[in-house]
mmCIF file of C-alpha atoms and ligand atoms in Angstrom:
data_model
loop_
_atom_site.group_PDB
_atom_site.id
_atom_site.type_symbol
_atom_site.label_atom_id
_atom_site.label_comp_id
_atom_site.label_asym_id
_atom_site.label_seq_id
_atom_site.Cartn_x
_atom_site.Cartn_y
_atom_site.Cartn_z
ATOM 1 C CA MET A 1 -19.431 -31.476 -7.014
ATOM 2 C CA SER A 2 -16.762 -30.411 -4.530
ATOM 3 C CA ILE A 3 -17.565 -27.538 -2.193
ATOM 4 C CA ILE A 4 -14.752 -25.031 -1.749
ATOM 5 C CA THR A 5 -14.725 -23.939 1.879
ATOM 6 C CA THR A 6 -11.620 -21.731 1.920
ATOM 7 C CA THR A 7 -9.142 -20.332 -0.597
ATOM 8 C CA SER A 8 -5.583 -19.025 -0.233
ATOM 9 C CA LEU A 9 -5.338 -16.856 -3.307
ATOM 10 C CA THR A 10 -2.316 -15.114 -4.734
ATOM 11 C CA PHE A 11 -3.422 -11.583 -5.586
ATOM 12 C CA ASP A 12 -1.728 -9.528 -8.315
ATOM 13 C CA VAL A 13 -2.103 -6.565 -5.950
ATOM 14 C CA LYS A 14 -3.092 -6.625 -2.292
ATOM 15 C CA THR A 15 -2.737 -3.280 -0.565
ATOM 16 C CA SER A 16 -4.984 -1.305 1.793
ATOM 17 C CA ASP A 17 -6.419 0.401 -1.324
ATOM 18 C CA ARG A 18 -6.778 -2.364 -3.899
ATOM 19 C CA LEU A 19 -7.316 -6.066 -4.288
ATOM 20 C CA ILE A 20 -6.621 -7.335 -7.797
ATOM 21 C CA TRP A 21 -6.823 -10.984 -8.753
ATOM 22 C CA GLN A 22 -6.034 -12.326 -12.218
ATOM 23 C CA GLY A 23 -6.380 -8.795 -13.607
ATOM 24 C CA GLN A 24 -9.820 -8.235 -12.066
ATOM 25 C CA VAL A 25 -10.497 -5.544 -9.484
ATOM 26 C CA VAL A 26 -11.968 -7.468 -6.543
ATOM 27 C CA MET A 27 -12.221 -4.307 -4.420
ATOM 28 C CA SER A 28 -10.833 -0.792 -4.531
ATOM 29 C CA ARG A 29 -11.019 2.201 -2.257
ATOM 30 C CA SER A 30 -12.809 4.036 -5.075
ATOM 31 C CA GLU A 31 -15.983 2.433 -3.629
ATOM 32 C CA ALA A 32 -15.553 4.211 -0.283
ATOM 33 C CA PRO A 33 -17.625 7.359 -1.085
ATOM 34 C CA TYR A 34 -20.448 5.152 -2.395
ATOM 35 C CA PHE A 35 -20.377 2.937 0.698
ATOM 36 C CA ARG A 36 -20.403 6.009 2.975
ATOM 37 C CA GLU A 37 -23.603 7.224 1.291
ATOM 38 C CA LEU A 38 -25.055 3.703 1.255
ATOM 39 C CA PHE A 39 -24.675 3.085 4.992
ATOM 40 C CA SER A 40 -25.811 6.581 5.836
ATOM 41 C CA CYS A 41 -29.069 5.840 3.911
ATOM 42 C CA VAL A 42 -29.449 2.382 5.438
ATOM 43 C CA ALA A 43 -28.989 3.763 8.971
ATOM 44 C CA GLN A 44 -32.020 5.999 8.445
ATOM 45 C CA VAL A 45 -34.220 2.954 7.848
ATOM 46 C CA VAL A 46 -32.899 0.076 9.984
ATOM 47 C CA ARG A 47 -31.054 -0.238 13.290
ATOM 48 C CA PRO A 48 -29.955 -3.881 13.300
ATOM 49 C CA THR A 49 -28.712 -5.572 16.465
ATOM 50 C CA ARG A 50 -27.248 -8.583 14.663
ATOM 51 C CA VAL A 51 -25.496 -8.069 11.323
ATOM 52 C CA LEU A 52 -23.928 -10.593 8.971
ATOM 53 C CA GLU A 53 -21.497 -9.271 6.393
ATOM 54 C CA ILE A 54 -20.423 -11.536 3.533
ATOM 55 C CA GLY A 55 -16.934 -10.733 2.184
ATOM 56 C CA PHE A 56 -14.426 -8.619 4.159
ATOM 57 C CA GLY A 57 -12.309 -7.356 1.232
ATOM 58 C CA LEU A 58 -10.557 -4.184 2.340
ATOM 59 C CA GLY A 59 -12.817 -3.818 5.375
ATOM 60 C CA ILE A 60 -14.345 -0.577 4.088
ATOM 61 C CA SER A 61 -17.970 -1.633 4.536
ATOM 62 C CA ALA A 62 -17.091 -3.331 7.830
ATOM 63 C CA GLY A 63 -15.773 -0.022 9.206
ATOM 64 C CA LEU A 64 -18.851 1.851 7.978
ATOM 65 C CA ILE A 65 -21.249 -0.732 9.438
ATOM 66 C CA GLN A 66 -19.506 -0.234 12.779
ATOM 67 C CA GLN A 67 -19.684 3.539 12.444
ATOM 68 C CA HIS A 68 -23.240 3.981 11.122
ATOM 69 C CA LEU A 69 -25.157 0.959 12.404
ATOM 70 C CA ARG A 70 -23.342 0.096 15.635
ATOM 71 C CA PRO A 71 -24.639 -3.488 15.819
ATOM 72 C CA ILE A 72 -24.148 -5.502 19.012
ATOM 73 C CA GLU A 73 -23.019 -8.496 16.947
ATOM 74 C CA HIS A 74 -21.267 -8.080 13.592
ATOM 75 C CA HIS A 75 -20.480 -11.456 12.061
ATOM 76 C CA ILE A 76 -18.224 -11.383 8.986
ATOM 77 C CA ALA A 77 -17.723 -14.379 6.683
ATOM 78 C CA GLU A 78 -14.585 -14.436 4.533
ATOM 79 C CA ILE A 79 -13.410 -17.256 2.281
ATOM 80 C CA ASP A 80 -9.782 -16.265 1.665
ATOM 81 C CA THR A 81 -7.225 -17.085 4.355
ATOM 82 C CA GLY A 82 -5.034 -14.011 3.654
ATOM 83 C CA ILE A 83 -7.979 -11.602 3.821
ATOM 84 C CA TYR A 84 -9.281 -13.466 6.844
ATOM 85 C CA GLY A 85 -6.005 -12.516 8.580
ATOM 86 C CA ASP A 86 -6.886 -8.838 7.984
ATOM 87 C CA LEU A 87 -10.377 -9.494 9.343
ATOM 88 C CA VAL A 88 -8.960 -11.001 12.533
ATOM 89 C CA GLN A 89 -6.889 -7.813 13.036
ATOM 90 C CA PHE A 90 -10.021 -5.713 12.459
ATOM 91 C CA ALA A 91 -11.906 -7.775 15.057
ATOM 92 C CA VAL A 92 -9.219 -7.070 17.656
ATOM 93 C CA GLN A 93 -10.026 -3.360 17.334
ATOM 94 C CA HIS A 94 -13.816 -3.772 17.161
ATOM 95 C CA PRO A 95 -15.501 -5.665 19.986
ATOM 96 C CA GLY A 96 -18.614 -7.391 18.703
ATOM 97 C CA VAL A 97 -17.004 -8.382 15.412
ATOM 98 C CA GLN A 98 -17.043 -12.153 15.019
ATOM 99 C CA PRO A 99 -14.847 -13.397 12.145
ATOM 100 C CA CYS A 100 -15.831 -16.564 10.329
ATOM 101 C CA LEU A 101 -13.429 -18.260 7.882
ATOM 102 C CA GLY A 102 -15.203 -20.053 5.071
ATOM 103 C CA ASP A 103 -17.608 -19.970 2.185
ATOM 104 C CA TRP A 104 -20.786 -18.203 3.323
ATOM 105 C CA ARG A 105 -22.846 -20.863 1.535
ATOM 106 C CA THR A 106 -21.568 -23.684 3.728
ATOM 107 C CA ALA A 107 -20.249 -21.945 6.876
ATOM 108 C CA ALA A 108 -22.042 -22.422 10.201
ATOM 109 C CA LEU A 109 -23.596 -18.986 10.664
ATOM 110 C CA ALA A 110 -25.854 -18.055 13.591
ATOM 111 C CA ALA A 111 -28.897 -17.096 11.489
ATOM 112 C CA PRO A 112 -31.263 -15.340 11.383
ATOM 113 C CA PHE A 113 -29.714 -11.866 11.205
ATOM 114 C CA ASP A 114 -31.432 -8.454 11.277
ATOM 115 C CA LEU A 115 -29.308 -7.290 8.357
ATOM 116 C CA VAL A 116 -27.179 -9.191 5.851
ATOM 117 C CA PHE A 117 -24.758 -7.118 3.808
ATOM 118 C CA TYR A 118 -23.901 -9.230 0.784
ATOM 119 C CA ASP A 119 -20.760 -8.328 -1.135
ATOM 120 C CA PRO A 120 -18.790 -11.427 -2.173
ATOM 121 C CA PHE A 121 -16.734 -11.828 -5.341
ATOM 122 C CA ASP A 122 -16.961 -14.902 -7.511
ATOM 123 C CA PHE A 123 -13.480 -16.393 -7.947
ATOM 124 C CA THR A 124 -14.856 -19.396 -9.841
ATOM 125 C CA ASP A 125 -16.141 -19.741 -13.375
ATOM 126 C CA ALA A 126 -19.212 -21.686 -12.250
ATOM 127 C CA PRO A 127 -22.486 -20.392 -13.698
ATOM 128 C CA ASP A 128 -24.682 -18.283 -11.385
ATOM 129 C CA ASP A 129 -27.436 -20.152 -9.571
ATOM 130 C CA VAL A 130 -29.613 -17.226 -8.516
ATOM 131 C CA GLY A 131 -32.354 -19.492 -7.162
ATOM 132 C CA MET A 132 -30.006 -21.283 -4.771
ATOM 133 C CA GLU A 133 -28.252 -18.027 -3.813
ATOM 134 C CA ALA A 134 -31.569 -16.344 -2.978
ATOM 135 C CA GLN A 135 -32.778 -19.368 -1.035
ATOM 136 C CA LEU A 136 -29.658 -19.364 1.138
ATOM 137 C CA LEU A 137 -29.902 -15.603 1.667
ATOM 138 C CA ARG A 138 -33.579 -15.998 2.669
ATOM 139 C CA ARG A 139 -32.506 -18.433 5.357
ATOM 140 C CA LEU A 140 -29.918 -15.970 6.667
ATOM 141 C CA VAL A 141 -32.344 -13.028 6.956
ATOM 142 C CA GLY A 142 -35.257 -15.100 8.301
ATOM 143 C CA ILE A 143 -38.684 -13.465 8.117
ATOM 144 C CA ASP A 144 -37.944 -10.206 9.918
ATOM 145 C CA GLY A 145 -34.489 -9.359 8.613
ATOM 146 C CA VAL A 146 -33.390 -7.466 5.543
ATOM 147 C CA LEU A 147 -30.749 -7.916 2.882
ATOM 148 C CA CYS A 148 -28.570 -5.178 1.429
ATOM 149 C CA HIS A 149 -26.174 -5.497 -1.505
ATOM 150 C CA PRO A 150 -24.258 -2.948 -3.576
ATOM 151 C CA HIS A 151 -25.916 -1.699 -6.741
ATOM 152 C CA PHE A 152 -23.646 -0.087 -9.309
ATOM 153 C CA GLY A 153 -24.904 2.019 -12.184
ATOM 154 C CA ASP A 154 -28.310 3.543 -12.874
ATOM 155 C CA GLY A 155 -29.939 0.427 -14.351
ATOM 156 C CA PRO A 156 -32.646 -1.858 -12.988
ATOM 157 C CA THR A 157 -32.005 -3.626 -9.704
ATOM 158 C CA ARG A 158 -31.102 -7.308 -9.536
ATOM 159 C CA GLU A 159 -34.071 -9.691 -9.199
ATOM 160 C CA LEU A 160 -33.639 -12.046 -6.245
ATOM 161 C CA PRO A 161 -36.463 -14.590 -5.999
ATOM 162 C CA GLY A 162 -38.281 -14.344 -2.647
ATOM 163 C CA PHE A 163 -37.225 -10.730 -1.993
ATOM 164 C CA ARG A 164 -38.902 -7.387 -2.680
ATOM 165 C CA THR A 165 -36.328 -4.706 -3.455
ATOM 166 C CA VAL A 166 -36.835 -1.146 -2.255
ATOM 167 C CA VAL A 167 -34.555 1.535 -3.676
ATOM 168 C CA LEU A 168 -33.820 4.058 -0.921
ATOM 169 C CA SER A 169 -31.834 6.425 -3.086
ATOM 170 C CA ARG A 170 -29.983 6.737 -6.378
ATOM 171 C CA PHE A 171 -27.058 9.131 -6.576
ATOM 172 C CA PRO A 172 -23.951 10.022 -8.578
ATOM 173 C CA VAL A 173 -20.658 8.733 -7.197
ATOM 174 C CA PRO A 174 -17.027 9.582 -7.893
ATOM 175 C CA HIS A 175 -15.637 7.103 -10.444
ATOM 176 C CA ILE A 176 -15.695 3.519 -9.153
ATOM 177 C CA GLU A 177 -13.338 0.948 -10.700
ATOM 178 C CA MET A 178 -15.383 -2.097 -11.694
ATOM 179 C CA ALA A 179 -14.035 -5.671 -11.819
ATOM 180 C CA ASP A 180 -13.593 -5.575 -15.597
ATOM 181 C CA GLY A 181 -11.712 -2.254 -15.570
ATOM 182 C CA THR A 182 -14.689 -0.111 -16.613
ATOM 183 C CA GLN A 183 -15.792 2.825 -14.477
ATOM 184 C CA CYS A 184 -19.133 3.534 -12.889
ATOM 185 C CA GLU A 185 -20.492 6.960 -11.967
ATOM 186 C CA HIS A 186 -23.889 6.132 -10.461
ATOM 187 C CA ALA A 187 -24.989 3.842 -7.664
ATOM 188 C CA ALA A 188 -27.966 3.149 -5.442
ATOM 189 C CA ALA A 189 -28.798 2.306 -1.850
ATOM 190 C CA LEU A 190 -31.306 -0.499 -1.650
ATOM 191 C CA LEU A 191 -32.809 -2.965 0.790
ATOM 192 C CA CYS A 192 -34.348 -6.336 -0.082
ATOM 193 C CA TYR A 193 -37.200 -7.533 2.135
ATOM 194 C CA PRO A 194 -38.170 -11.206 2.346
ATOM 195 C CA GLN A 195 -41.586 -11.915 0.831
ATOM 196 C CA SER A 196 -43.930 -14.247 2.678
HETATM 197 C C1 SAM B 1 -15.880 -7.162 -3.138
HETATM 198 S S1 SAM B 1 -14.899 -7.811 -1.838
HETATM 199 C C2 SAM B 1 -15.755 -7.187 -0.426
HETATM 200 C C3 SAM B 1 -15.465 -5.739 -0.222
HETATM 201 C C4 SAM B 1 -15.898 -5.231 1.133
HETATM 202 N N1 SAM B 1 -17.316 -5.031 1.173
HETATM 203 C C5 SAM B 1 -15.158 -3.939 1.429
HETATM 204 O O1 SAM B 1 -15.811 -2.934 1.774
HETATM 205 O O2 SAM B 1 -13.934 -3.901 1.332
HETATM 206 C C6 SAM B 1 -15.395 -9.489 -1.848
HETATM 207 C C7 SAM B 1 -14.865 -10.320 -0.687
HETATM 208 O O3 SAM B 1 -15.655 -11.509 -0.609
HETATM 209 C C8 SAM B 1 -14.815 -12.596 -0.336
HETATM 210 N N2 SAM B 1 -15.529 -13.792 -0.828
HETATM 211 C C9 SAM B 1 -15.653 -14.209 -2.110
HETATM 212 N N3 SAM B 1 -16.400 -15.314 -2.175
HETATM 213 C C10 SAM B 1 -16.783 -15.603 -0.896
HETATM 214 C C11 SAM B 1 -17.550 -16.646 -0.317
HETATM 215 N N4 SAM B 1 -18.108 -17.601 -1.080
HETATM 216 N N5 SAM B 1 -17.739 -16.664 1.027
HETATM 217 C C12 SAM B 1 -17.164 -15.693 1.797
HETATM 218 N N6 SAM B 1 -16.404 -14.674 1.294
HETATM 219 C C13 SAM B 1 -16.221 -14.631 -0.028
HETATM 220 C C14 SAM B 1 -13.551 -12.252 -1.105
HETATM 221 O O4 SAM B 1 -12.435 -12.992 -0.684
HETATM 222 C C15 SAM B 1 -13.435 -10.757 -0.833
HETATM 223 O O5 SAM B 1 -12.746 -10.524 0.365
#
């Protein structure tokens, strides 16, 4: 099996408000109100010194992590070379931001981190391997760190083996455009703690 370490994708749309690839919404600014509420909740529970963010996208969460959490080190892993260029520009304006080009699963990342914000997008059609994903994330958060990932909708949270999920808050959000074109009106702030 070959391991993809970077991509240079051609997006259907790539603006400061939307990233669309092969008809799928990778990221849109419609998530901004949700992310504002999310990081405001997270900041009431954790004050991480070292943060790893997986997936830069439009840089919305990156800006909010800077604003609400003020980490000393904010590492950001991004697989796509074009988006990585935007990340490098962001880092120029935000001391402490350390860009990393590559696939988070194989990149050399200075783990463990106090907080990992996990928001990639799967550009492949490979089946999910939740066990492997969770194992790698466990390594990145170590024993004392915590994982955070977006949760859309009002349904049950995602099960990640080796983590205990705590829902901090559930709330309505202004319409969010989902990857498949549907809309979502509820979201949650959650943290996943490593289990011993
Ligand atoms: C949903 S967007 C992230 C949105 C971001 N949180 C924001 O606020 O704009 C997903 C990002 O993850 C990146 N990505 C996808 N797979 C990745 C991987 N394996 N490693 C690193 N980055 C990845 C994509 O290129 C894209 O920039």
